[in-house]
Amino acid sequence: MVPSVKNGTIIFTVLLDDNQNEVLRSGLKVDVYVINAIQENTLRIANRSYYTGPGEYDIWVVNSGEAVKRKVTLGESSYNYVEVKEGLHKGETVITSDMNRFSDEKKLRMKD
């Protein structure tokens, strides 16, 4: 019976809208991105290597030539984005690259 779960793997069938398309050939492999929920009106930031799952993170927020470390609660993610539960506001600029070398700092001055 489909869908089902076996040894921690979800099994389901995918049906194509256009199964007669000329680019389809037997034996091709494809990536399938499964959407299991939709959140509307949600603040989100780019999903990068900093994200390891829902929880609290130290995120660097840029304002007036400074980057300030702030505790932010992140939720679920997609391939491209991470849901912001609390700690950030719309329009704020964040640094999503690796900032581990500044882990002991609380504030950094930005160069132009």
PDB file of N, CA and C in Angstrom:
ATOM      1  N   MET A   1       0.846  -1.175   0.000  1.00  0.00           N
ATOM      2  CA  MET A   1       0.000   0.000   0.000  1.00  0.00           C
ATOM      3  C   MET A   1       0.891   1.238   0.000  1.00  0.00           C
ATOM      4  N   VAL A   2       0.563   2.235  -0.774  1.00  0.00           N
ATOM      5  CA  VAL A   2       1.367   3.439  -0.923  1.00  0.00           C
ATOM      6  C   VAL A   2       0.533   4.634  -0.460  1.00  0.00           C
ATOM      7  N   PRO A   3       1.027   5.597   0.259  1.00  0.00           N
ATOM      8  CA  PRO A   3       2.405   5.685   0.769  1.00  0.00           C
ATOM      9  C   PRO A   3       2.596   4.762   1.968  1.00  0.00           C
ATOM     10  N   SER A   4       3.865   4.423   2.194  1.00  0.00           N
ATOM     11  CA  SER A   4       4.198   3.566   3.329  1.00  0.00           C
ATOM     12  C   SER A   4       5.596   3.901   3.827  1.00  0.00           C
ATOM     13  N   VAL A   5       5.926   3.380   4.988  1.00  0.00           N
ATOM     14  CA  VAL A   5       7.251   3.585   5.572  1.00  0.00           C
ATOM     15  C   VAL A   5       7.848   2.215   5.853  1.00  0.00           C
ATOM     16  N   LYS A   6       9.081   2.015   5.373  1.00  0.00           N
ATOM     17  CA  LYS A   6       9.772   0.748   5.610  1.00  0.00           C
ATOM     18  C   LYS A   6      11.214   1.052   5.982  1.00  0.00           C
ATOM     19  N   ASN A   7      11.640   0.605   7.144  1.00  0.00           N
ATOM     20  CA  ASN A   7      13.003   0.851   7.643  1.00  0.00           C
ATOM     21  C   ASN A   7      13.371   2.331   7.606  1.00  0.00           C
ATOM     22  N   GLY A   8      12.434   3.194   7.983  1.00  0.00           N
ATOM     23  CA  GLY A   8      12.684   4.628   8.031  1.00  0.00           C
ATOM     24  C   GLY A   8      12.639   5.333   6.689  1.00  0.00           C
ATOM     25  N   THR A   9      12.266   4.624   5.624  1.00  0.00           N
ATOM     26  CA  THR A   9      12.181   5.221   4.295  1.00  0.00           C
ATOM     27  C   THR A   9      10.718   5.338   3.880  1.00  0.00           C
ATOM     28  N   ILE A  10      10.328   6.520   3.443  1.00  0.00           N
ATOM     29  CA  ILE A  10       8.972   6.734   2.968  1.00  0.00           C
ATOM     30  C   ILE A  10       8.908   6.335   1.497  1.00  0.00           C
ATOM     31  N   ILE A  11       7.936   5.528   1.161  1.00  0.00           N
ATOM     32  CA  ILE A  11       7.767   5.053  -0.214  1.00  0.00           C
ATOM     33  C   ILE A  11       6.456   5.604  -0.750  1.00  0.00           C
ATOM     34  N   PHE A  12       6.507   6.216  -1.925  1.00  0.00           N
ATOM     35  CA  PHE A  12       5.301   6.746  -2.553  1.00  0.00           C
ATOM     36  C   PHE A  12       5.483   6.753  -4.059  1.00  0.00           C
ATOM     37  N   THR A  13       4.402   6.951  -4.779  1.00  0.00           N
ATOM     38  CA  THR A  13       4.429   6.962  -6.227  1.00  0.00           C
ATOM     39  C   THR A  13       4.310   8.387  -6.736  1.00  0.00           C
ATOM     40  N   VAL A  14       5.100   8.731  -7.741  1.00  0.00           N
ATOM     41  CA  VAL A  14       5.056  10.044  -8.382  1.00  0.00           C
ATOM     42  C   VAL A  14       4.498   9.864  -9.786  1.00  0.00           C
ATOM     43  N   LEU A  15       3.474  10.638 -10.112  1.00  0.00           N
ATOM     44  CA  LEU A  15       2.893  10.604 -11.454  1.00  0.00           C
ATOM     45  C   LEU A  15       3.236  11.905 -12.166  1.00  0.00           C
ATOM     46  N   LEU A  16       3.702  11.805 -13.391  1.00  0.00           N
ATOM     47  CA  LEU A  16       4.094  12.982 -14.158  1.00  0.00           C
ATOM     48  C   LEU A  16       2.897  13.601 -14.862  1.00  0.00           C
ATOM     49  N   ASP A  17       2.857  14.940 -14.906  1.00  0.00           N
ATOM     50  CA  ASP A  17       1.810  15.636 -15.662  1.00  0.00           C
ATOM     51  C   ASP A  17       1.953  15.354 -17.153  1.00  0.00           C
ATOM     52  N   ASP A  18       3.206  15.251 -17.616  1.00  0.00           N
ATOM     53  CA  ASP A  18       3.467  15.040 -19.045  1.00  0.00           C
ATOM     54  C   ASP A  18       4.358  13.803 -19.207  1.00  0.00           C
ATOM     55  N   ASN A  19       3.768  12.627 -19.121  1.00  0.00           N
ATOM     56  CA  ASN A  19       4.569  11.404 -19.189  1.00  0.00           C
ATOM     57  C   ASN A  19       4.938  11.007 -20.617  1.00  0.00           C
ATOM     58  N   GLN A  20       4.576  11.814 -21.604  1.00  0.00           N
ATOM     59  CA  GLN A  20       4.930  11.548 -22.999  1.00  0.00           C
ATOM     60  C   GLN A  20       6.010  12.506 -23.510  1.00  0.00           C
ATOM     61  N   ASN A  21       6.582  13.305 -22.620  1.00  0.00           N
ATOM     62  CA  ASN A  21       7.593  14.281 -23.011  1.00  0.00           C
ATOM     63  C   ASN A  21       8.793  13.577 -23.651  1.00  0.00           C
ATOM     64  N   GLU A  22       9.311  14.162 -24.727  1.00  0.00           N
ATOM     65  CA  GLU A  22      10.397  13.540 -25.497  1.00  0.00           C
ATOM     66  C   GLU A  22      11.721  13.449 -24.741  1.00  0.00           C
ATOM     67  N   VAL A  23      11.918  14.235 -23.697  1.00  0.00           N
ATOM     68  CA  VAL A  23      13.183  14.166 -22.948  1.00  0.00           C
ATOM     69  C   VAL A  23      13.186  13.019 -21.938  1.00  0.00           C
ATOM     70  N   LEU A  24      12.052  12.391 -21.724  1.00  0.00           N
ATOM     71  CA  LEU A  24      11.991  11.258 -20.800  1.00  0.00           C
ATOM     72  C   LEU A  24      12.461   9.982 -21.477  1.00  0.00           C
ATOM     73  N   ARG A  25      13.340   9.259 -20.771  1.00  0.00           N
ATOM     74  CA  ARG A  25      13.827   7.979 -21.271  1.00  0.00           C
ATOM     75  C   ARG A  25      13.874   6.992 -20.112  1.00  0.00           C
ATOM     76  N   SER A  26      13.758   5.747 -20.418  1.00  0.00           N
ATOM     77  CA  SER A  26      13.806   4.691 -19.409  1.00  0.00           C
ATOM     78  C   SER A  26      15.156   4.728 -18.690  1.00  0.00           C
ATOM     79  N   GLY A  27      15.132   4.578 -17.384  1.00  0.00           N
ATOM     80  CA  GLY A  27      16.361   4.509 -16.608  1.00  0.00           C
ATOM     81  C   GLY A  27      16.884   5.855 -16.131  1.00  0.00           C
ATOM     82  N   LEU A  28      16.244   6.982 -16.493  1.00  0.00           N
ATOM     83  CA  LEU A  28      16.693   8.294 -16.023  1.00  0.00           C
ATOM     84  C   LEU A  28      16.424   8.440 -14.534  1.00  0.00           C
ATOM     85  N   LYS A  29      17.280   9.161 -13.858  1.00  0.00           N
ATOM     86  CA  LYS A  29      17.076   9.462 -12.442  1.00  0.00           C
ATOM     87  C   LYS A  29      16.746  10.942 -12.306  1.00  0.00           C
ATOM     88  N   VAL A  30      15.896  11.248 -11.355  1.00  0.00           N
ATOM     89  CA  VAL A  30      15.509  12.640 -11.109  1.00  0.00           C
ATOM     90  C   VAL A  30      15.511  12.905  -9.608  1.00  0.00           C
ATOM     91  N   ASP A  31      15.639  14.178  -9.242  1.00  0.00           N
ATOM     92  CA  ASP A  31      15.481  14.590  -7.855  1.00  0.00           C
ATOM     93  C   ASP A  31      14.036  15.015  -7.667  1.00  0.00           C
ATOM     94  N   VAL A  32      13.443  14.600  -6.564  1.00  0.00           N
ATOM     95  CA  VAL A  32      12.076  14.972  -6.233  1.00  0.00           C
ATOM     96  C   VAL A  32      12.110  15.689  -4.898  1.00  0.00           C
ATOM     97  N   TYR A  33      11.574  16.894  -4.847  1.00  0.00           N
ATOM     98  CA  TYR A  33      11.482  17.655  -3.612  1.00  0.00           C
ATOM     99  C   TYR A  33      10.045  17.574  -3.123  1.00  0.00           C
ATOM    100  N   VAL A  34       9.856  16.966  -1.972  1.00  0.00           N
ATOM    101  CA  VAL A  34       8.529  16.729  -1.431  1.00  0.00           C
ATOM    102  C   VAL A  34       8.158  17.859  -0.474  1.00  0.00           C
ATOM    103  N   ILE A  35       6.999  18.438  -0.686  1.00  0.00           N
ATOM    104  CA  ILE A  35       6.477  19.473   0.198  1.00  0.00           C
ATOM    105  C   ILE A  35       5.483  18.810   1.133  1.00  0.00           C
ATOM    106  N   ASN A  36       5.759  18.897   2.438  1.00  0.00           N
ATOM    107  CA  ASN A  36       4.838  18.274   3.383  1.00  0.00           C
ATOM    108  C   ASN A  36       4.013  19.279   4.169  1.00  0.00           C
ATOM    109  N   ALA A  37       4.304  20.580   3.987  1.00  0.00           N
ATOM    110  CA  ALA A  37       3.529  21.628   4.648  1.00  0.00           C
ATOM    111  C   ALA A  37       3.844  22.962   3.979  1.00  0.00           C
ATOM    112  N   ILE A  38       2.928  23.886   4.109  1.00  0.00           N
ATOM    113  CA  ILE A  38       3.117  25.231   3.572  1.00  0.00           C
ATOM    114  C   ILE A  38       2.847  26.226   4.690  1.00  0.00           C
ATOM    115  N   GLN A  39       3.772  27.158   4.889  1.00  0.00           N
ATOM    116  CA  GLN A  39       3.614  28.231   5.863  1.00  0.00           C
ATOM    117  C   GLN A  39       3.442  29.533   5.096  1.00  0.00           C
ATOM    118  N   GLU A  40       2.341  30.220   5.310  1.00  0.00           N
ATOM    119  CA  GLU A  40       2.129  31.507   4.650  1.00  0.00           C
ATOM    120  C   GLU A  40       2.516  32.639   5.593  1.00  0.00           C
ATOM    121  N   ASN A  41       2.884  33.782   5.005  1.00  0.00           N
ATOM    122  CA  ASN A  41       3.249  34.986   5.761  1.00  0.00           C
ATOM    123  C   ASN A  41       4.331  34.692   6.795  1.00  0.00           C
ATOM    124  N   THR A  42       5.360  33.983   6.365  1.00  0.00           N
ATOM    125  CA  THR A  42       6.453  33.583   7.244  1.00  0.00           C
ATOM    126  C   THR A  42       7.729  34.307   6.863  1.00  0.00           C
ATOM    127  N   LEU A  43       8.412  34.845   7.858  1.00  0.00           N
ATOM    128  CA  LEU A  43       9.721  35.443   7.625  1.00  0.00           C
ATOM    129  C   LEU A  43      10.710  34.315   7.397  1.00  0.00           C
ATOM    130  N   ARG A  44      11.584  34.459   6.409  1.00  0.00           N
ATOM    131  CA  ARG A  44      12.547  33.411   6.092  1.00  0.00           C
ATOM    132  C   ARG A  44      13.873  34.024   5.687  1.00  0.00           C
ATOM    133  N   ILE A  45      14.934  33.232   5.872  1.00  0.00           N
ATOM    134  CA  ILE A  45      16.270  33.645   5.449  1.00  0.00           C
ATOM    135  C   ILE A  45      16.871  32.498   4.636  1.00  0.00           C
ATOM    136  N   ALA A  46      17.953  32.791   3.945  1.00  0.00           N
ATOM    137  CA  ALA A  46      18.593  31.792   3.087  1.00  0.00           C
ATOM    138  C   ALA A  46      19.079  30.595   3.900  1.00  0.00           C
ATOM    139  N   ASN A  47      18.893  29.422   3.346  1.00  0.00           N
ATOM    140  CA  ASN A  47      19.365  28.195   3.964  1.00  0.00           C
ATOM    141  C   ASN A  47      20.808  27.957   3.530  1.00  0.00           C
ATOM    142  N   ARG A  48      21.708  27.977   4.482  1.00  0.00           N
ATOM    143  CA  ARG A  48      23.130  27.763   4.224  1.00  0.00           C
ATOM    144  C   ARG A  48      23.666  26.734   5.214  1.00  0.00           C
ATOM    145  N   SER A  49      24.977  26.569   5.254  1.00  0.00           N
ATOM    146  CA  SER A  49      25.598  25.534   6.084  1.00  0.00           C
ATOM    147  C   SER A  49      25.411  25.771   7.582  1.00  0.00           C
ATOM    148  N   TYR A  50      25.067  26.974   8.023  1.00  0.00           N
ATOM    149  CA  TYR A  50      24.864  27.246   9.441  1.00  0.00           C
ATOM    150  C   TYR A  50      23.671  26.471  10.001  1.00  0.00           C
ATOM    151  N   TYR A  51      22.705  26.133   9.152  1.00  0.00           N
ATOM    152  CA  TYR A  51      21.451  25.539   9.618  1.00  0.00           C
ATOM    153  C   TYR A  51      21.579  24.024   9.745  1.00  0.00           C
ATOM    154  N   THR A  52      21.281  23.509  10.946  1.00  0.00           N
ATOM    155  CA  THR A  52      21.352  22.069  11.188  1.00  0.00           C
ATOM    156  C   THR A  52      20.031  21.494  11.680  1.00  0.00           C
ATOM    157  N   GLY A  53      19.002  22.329  11.757  1.00  0.00           N
ATOM    158  CA  GLY A  53      17.691  21.874  12.207  1.00  0.00           C
ATOM    159  C   GLY A  53      17.043  22.935  13.075  1.00  0.00           C
ATOM    160  N   PRO A  54      15.755  22.769  13.375  1.00  0.00           N
ATOM    161  CA  PRO A  54      15.045  23.757  14.190  1.00  0.00           C
ATOM    162  C   PRO A  54      15.717  23.976  15.541  1.00  0.00           C
ATOM    163  N   GLY A  55      15.707  25.237  16.002  1.00  0.00           N
ATOM    164  CA  GLY A  55      16.285  25.548  17.308  1.00  0.00           C
ATOM    165  C   GLY A  55      16.790  26.974  17.374  1.00  0.00           C
ATOM    166  N   GLU A  56      17.586  27.248  18.395  1.00  0.00           N
ATOM    167  CA  GLU A  56      18.117  28.589  18.630  1.00  0.00           C
ATOM    168  C   GLU A  56      19.513  28.719  18.023  1.00  0.00           C
ATOM    169  N   TYR A  57      19.753  29.848  17.351  1.00  0.00           N
ATOM    170  CA  TYR A  57      21.025  30.106  16.672  1.00  0.00           C
ATOM    171  C   TYR A  57      21.513  31.509  17.008  1.00  0.00           C
ATOM    172  N   ASP A  58      22.837  31.700  16.951  1.00  0.00           N
ATOM    173  CA  ASP A  58      23.426  33.034  16.988  1.00  0.00           C
ATOM    174  C   ASP A  58      23.555  33.491  15.543  1.00  0.00           C
ATOM    175  N   ILE A  59      22.799  34.522  15.183  1.00  0.00           N
ATOM    176  CA  ILE A  59      22.801  35.053  13.816  1.00  0.00           C
ATOM    177  C   ILE A  59      23.355  36.475  13.865  1.00  0.00           C
ATOM    178  N   TRP A  60      24.201  36.804  12.899  1.00  0.00           N
ATOM    179  CA  TRP A  60      24.778  38.143  12.810  1.00  0.00           C
ATOM    180  C   TRP A  60      23.839  39.038  12.000  1.00  0.00           C
ATOM    181  N   VAL A  61      23.416  40.159  12.627  1.00  0.00           N
ATOM    182  CA  VAL A  61      22.507  41.115  12.001  1.00  0.00           C
ATOM    183  C   VAL A  61      23.284  42.396  11.725  1.00  0.00           C
ATOM    184  N   VAL A  62      23.200  42.888  10.475  1.00  0.00           N
ATOM    185  CA  VAL A  62      23.943  44.080  10.064  1.00  0.00           C
ATOM    186  C   VAL A  62      23.057  45.304  10.212  1.00  0.00           C
ATOM    187  N   ASN A  63      23.638  46.358  10.879  1.00  0.00           N
ATOM    188  CA  ASN A  63      22.905  47.607  11.074  1.00  0.00           C
ATOM    189  C   ASN A  63      23.894  48.742  11.300  1.00  0.00           C
ATOM    190  N   SER A  64      23.787  49.786  10.507  1.00  0.00           N
ATOM    191  CA  SER A  64      24.608  50.994  10.672  1.00  0.00           C
ATOM    192  C   SER A  64      26.099  50.694  10.756  1.00  0.00           C
ATOM    193  N   GLY A  65      26.615  49.883   9.850  1.00  0.00           N
ATOM    194  CA  GLY A  65      28.043  49.628   9.793  1.00  0.00           C
ATOM    195  C   GLY A  65      28.566  48.648  10.824  1.00  0.00           C
ATOM    196  N   GLU A  66      27.671  47.996  11.559  1.00  0.00           N
ATOM    197  CA  GLU A  66      28.072  46.999  12.538  1.00  0.00           C
ATOM    198  C   GLU A  66      27.313  45.695  12.294  1.00  0.00           C
ATOM    199  N   ALA A  67      27.947  44.605  12.684  1.00  0.00           N
ATOM    200  CA  ALA A  67      27.276  43.312  12.705  1.00  0.00           C
ATOM    201  C   ALA A  67      27.168  42.912  14.169  1.00  0.00           C
ATOM    202  N   VAL A  68      25.944  42.656  14.614  1.00  0.00           N
ATOM    203  CA  VAL A  68      25.686  42.330  16.012  1.00  0.00           C
ATOM    204  C   VAL A  68      25.124  40.915  16.088  1.00  0.00           C
ATOM    205  N   LYS A  69      25.705  40.108  16.997  1.00  0.00           N
ATOM    206  CA  LYS A  69      25.226  38.744  17.173  1.00  0.00           C
ATOM    207  C   LYS A  69      23.925  38.769  17.967  1.00  0.00           C
ATOM    208  N   ARG A  70      22.937  38.007  17.461  1.00  0.00           N
ATOM    209  CA  ARG A  70      21.626  37.979  18.099  1.00  0.00           C
ATOM    210  C   ARG A  70      21.115  36.537  18.160  1.00  0.00           C
ATOM    211  N   LYS A  71      20.443  36.201  19.271  1.00  0.00           N
ATOM    212  CA  LYS A  71      19.795  34.890  19.399  1.00  0.00           C
ATOM    213  C   LYS A  71      18.525  34.906  18.559  1.00  0.00           C
ATOM    214  N   VAL A  72      18.406  33.919  17.673  1.00  0.00           N
ATOM    215  CA  VAL A  72      17.266  33.809  16.767  1.00  0.00           C
ATOM    216  C   VAL A  72      16.758  32.374  16.819  1.00  0.00           C
ATOM    217  N   THR A  73      15.441  32.218  16.862  1.00  0.00           N
ATOM    218  CA  THR A  73      14.845  30.887  16.836  1.00  0.00           C
ATOM    219  C   THR A  73      14.414  30.574  15.412  1.00  0.00           C
ATOM    220  N   LEU A  74      14.958  29.482  14.866  1.00  0.00           N
ATOM    221  CA  LEU A  74      14.629  29.063  13.510  1.00  0.00           C
ATOM    222  C   LEU A  74      13.764  27.812  13.551  1.00  0.00           C
ATOM    223  N   GLY A  75      12.910  27.679  12.535  1.00  0.00           N
ATOM    224  CA  GLY A  75      12.001  26.543  12.475  1.00  0.00           C
ATOM    225  C   GLY A  75      12.377  25.589  11.361  1.00  0.00           C
ATOM    226  N   GLU A  76      11.387  25.210  10.591  1.00  0.00           N
ATOM    227  CA  GLU A  76      11.572  24.250   9.515  1.00  0.00           C
ATOM    228  C   GLU A  76      12.278  24.899   8.329  1.00  0.00           C
ATOM    229  N   SER A  77      12.725  24.066   7.395  1.00  0.00           N
ATOM    230  CA  SER A  77      13.438  24.598   6.239  1.00  0.00           C
ATOM    231  C   SER A  77      12.976  23.907   4.967  1.00  0.00           C
ATOM    232  N   SER A  78      13.252  24.591   3.862  1.00  0.00           N
ATOM    233  CA  SER A  78      13.139  23.983   2.542  1.00  0.00           C
ATOM    234  C   SER A  78      14.564  23.892   2.011  1.00  0.00           C
ATOM    235  N   TYR A  79      14.700  23.525   0.771  1.00  0.00           N
ATOM    236  CA  TYR A  79      16.026  23.451   0.177  1.00  0.00           C
ATOM    237  C   TYR A  79      16.694  24.830   0.151  1.00  0.00           C
ATOM    238  N   ASN A  80      15.901  25.891  -0.041  1.00  0.00           N
ATOM    239  CA  ASN A  80      16.450  27.240  -0.203  1.00  0.00           C
ATOM    240  C   ASN A  80      16.324  28.151   1.011  1.00  0.00           C
ATOM    241  N   TYR A  81      15.331  27.927   1.851  1.00  0.00           N
ATOM    242  CA  TYR A  81      15.030  28.885   2.925  1.00  0.00           C
ATOM    243  C   TYR A  81      14.831  28.206   4.270  1.00  0.00           C
ATOM    244  N   VAL A  82      15.006  29.033   5.343  1.00  0.00           N
ATOM    245  CA  VAL A  82      14.772  28.598   6.713  1.00  0.00           C
ATOM    246  C   VAL A  82      13.742  29.540   7.327  1.00  0.00           C
ATOM    247  N   GLU A  83      12.772  28.969   8.011  1.00  0.00           N
ATOM    248  CA  GLU A  83      11.729  29.740   8.685  1.00  0.00           C
ATOM    249  C   GLU A  83      12.303  30.423   9.927  1.00  0.00           C
ATOM    250  N   VAL A  84      12.002  31.720  10.104  1.00  0.00           N
ATOM    251  CA  VAL A  84      12.402  32.461  11.296  1.00  0.00           C
ATOM    252  C   VAL A  84      11.201  32.521  12.231  1.00  0.00           C
ATOM    253  N   LYS A  85      11.326  31.901  13.402  1.00  0.00           N
ATOM    254  CA  LYS A  85      10.242  31.887  14.385  1.00  0.00           C
ATOM    255  C   LYS A  85      10.234  33.163  15.218  1.00  0.00           C
ATOM    256  N   GLU A  86      11.422  33.586  15.674  1.00  0.00           N
ATOM    257  CA  GLU A  86      11.525  34.828  16.437  1.00  0.00           C
ATOM    258  C   GLU A  86      12.963  35.315  16.475  1.00  0.00           C
ATOM    259  N   GLY A  87      13.112  36.625  16.699  1.00  0.00           N
ATOM    260  CA  GLY A  87      14.443  37.203  16.829  1.00  0.00           C
ATOM    261  C   GLY A  87      14.869  38.086  15.677  1.00  0.00           C
ATOM    262  N   LEU A  88      14.164  38.043  14.557  1.00  0.00           N
ATOM    263  CA  LEU A  88      14.455  38.901  13.410  1.00  0.00           C
ATOM    264  C   LEU A  88      13.172  39.591  12.954  1.00  0.00           C
ATOM    265  N   HIS A  89      13.361  40.722  12.270  1.00  0.00           N
ATOM    266  CA  HIS A  89      12.232  41.466  11.725  1.00  0.00           C
ATOM    267  C   HIS A  89      12.404  41.632  10.218  1.00  0.00           C
ATOM    268  N   LYS A  90      11.311  41.768   9.529  1.00  0.00           N
ATOM    269  CA  LYS A  90      11.323  41.956   8.080  1.00  0.00           C
ATOM    270  C   LYS A  90      12.206  43.145   7.722  1.00  0.00           C
ATOM    271  N   GLY A  91      13.050  42.965   6.722  1.00  0.00           N
ATOM    272  CA  GLY A  91      13.924  44.036   6.241  1.00  0.00           C
ATOM    273  C   GLY A  91      15.311  44.044   6.847  1.00  0.00           C
ATOM    274  N   GLU A  92      15.540  43.295   7.914  1.00  0.00           N
ATOM    275  CA  GLU A  92      16.866  43.258   8.510  1.00  0.00           C
ATOM    276  C   GLU A  92      17.804  42.440   7.628  1.00  0.00           C
ATOM    277  N   THR A  93      19.076  42.827   7.622  1.00  0.00           N
ATOM    278  CA  THR A  93      20.095  42.131   6.839  1.00  0.00           C
ATOM    279  C   THR A  93      20.874  41.209   7.757  1.00  0.00           C
ATOM    280  N   VAL A  94      21.001  39.950   7.348  1.00  0.00           N
ATOM    281  CA  VAL A  94      21.741  38.978   8.152  1.00  0.00           C
ATOM    282  C   VAL A  94      22.918  38.431   7.355  1.00  0.00           C
ATOM    283  N   ILE A  95      23.912  37.933   8.072  1.00  0.00           N
ATOM    284  CA  ILE A  95      25.064  37.287   7.451  1.00  0.00           C
ATOM    285  C   ILE A  95      24.838  35.788   7.555  1.00  0.00           C
ATOM    286  N   THR A  96      24.799  35.116   6.407  1.00  0.00           N
ATOM    287  CA  THR A  96      24.544  33.673   6.412  1.00  0.00           C
ATOM    288  C   THR A  96      25.808  32.862   6.103  1.00  0.00           C
ATOM    289  N   SER A  97      26.920  33.525   5.884  1.00  0.00           N
ATOM    290  CA  SER A  97      28.167  32.794   5.647  1.00  0.00           C
ATOM    291  C   SER A  97      28.762  32.349   6.987  1.00  0.00           C
ATOM    292  N   ASP A  98      29.795  31.525   6.954  1.00  0.00           N
ATOM    293  CA  ASP A  98      30.411  30.965   8.147  1.00  0.00           C
ATOM    294  C   ASP A  98      31.083  32.065   8.972  1.00  0.00           C
ATOM    295  N   MET A  99      30.587  32.284  10.189  1.00  0.00           N
ATOM    296  CA  MET A  99      31.141  33.300  11.086  1.00  0.00           C
ATOM    297  C   MET A  99      31.742  32.666  12.343  1.00  0.00           C
ATOM    298  N   ASN A 100      32.077  31.383  12.286  1.00  0.00           N
ATOM    299  CA  ASN A 100      32.582  30.665  13.457  1.00  0.00           C
ATOM    300  C   ASN A 100      33.853  31.276  14.038  1.00  0.00           C
ATOM    301  N   ARG A 101      34.673  31.876  13.213  1.00  0.00           N
ATOM    302  CA  ARG A 101      35.920  32.444  13.753  1.00  0.00           C
ATOM    303  C   ARG A 101      35.661  33.661  14.645  1.00  0.00           C
ATOM    304  N   PHE A 102      34.421  34.174  14.629  1.00  0.00           N
ATOM    305  CA  PHE A 102      34.054  35.310  15.476  1.00  0.00           C
ATOM    306  C   PHE A 102      33.123  34.877  16.603  1.00  0.00           C
ATOM    307  N   SER A 103      33.143  33.595  16.960  1.00  0.00           N
ATOM    308  CA  SER A 103      32.188  33.070  17.940  1.00  0.00           C
ATOM    309  C   SER A 103      32.319  33.713  19.318  1.00  0.00           C
ATOM    310  N   ASP A 104      33.486  34.238  19.665  1.00  0.00           N
ATOM    311  CA  ASP A 104      33.672  34.874  20.969  1.00  0.00           C
ATOM    312  C   ASP A 104      33.299  36.355  20.962  1.00  0.00           C
ATOM    313  N   GLU A 105      32.975  36.889  19.804  1.00  0.00           N
ATOM    314  CA  GLU A 105      32.620  38.308  19.679  1.00  0.00           C
ATOM    315  C   GLU A 105      31.109  38.500  19.791  1.00  0.00           C
ATOM    316  N   LYS A 106      30.702  39.702  20.197  1.00  0.00           N
ATOM    317  CA  LYS A 106      29.272  40.049  20.241  1.00  0.00           C
ATOM    318  C   LYS A 106      28.923  41.080  19.186  1.00  0.00           C
ATOM    319  N   LYS A 107      29.952  41.846  18.779  1.00  0.00           N
ATOM    320  CA  LYS A 107      29.727  42.923  17.820  1.00  0.00           C
ATOM    321  C   LYS A 107      30.967  43.071  16.960  1.00  0.00           C
ATOM    322  N   LEU A 108      30.764  43.342  15.676  1.00  0.00           N
ATOM    323  CA  LEU A 108      31.871  43.565  14.749  1.00  0.00           C
ATOM    324  C   LEU A 108      31.626  44.845  13.961  1.00  0.00           C
ATOM    325  N   ARG A 109      32.681  45.598  13.737  1.00  0.00           N
ATOM    326  CA  ARG A 109      32.573  46.792  12.889  1.00  0.00           C
ATOM    327  C   ARG A 109      32.780  46.365  11.456  1.00  0.00           C
ATOM    328  N   MET A 110      31.931  46.840  10.570  1.00  0.00           N
ATOM    329  CA  MET A 110      31.983  46.456   9.148  1.00  0.00           C
ATOM    330  C   MET A 110      32.791  47.488   8.386  1.00  0.00           C
ATOM    331  N   LYS A 111      33.610  46.997   7.408  1.00  0.00           N
ATOM    332  CA  LYS A 111      34.322  47.888   6.488  1.00  0.00           C
ATOM    333  C   LYS A 111      33.486  48.103   5.251  1.00  0.00           C
ATOM    334  N   ASP A 112      33.637  49.254   4.635  1.00  0.00           N
ATOM    335  CA  ASP A 112      32.959  49.527   3.366  1.00  0.00           C
ATOM    336  C   ASP A 112      33.669  48.880   2.218  1.00  0.00           C
TER     337      ASP A 112
END
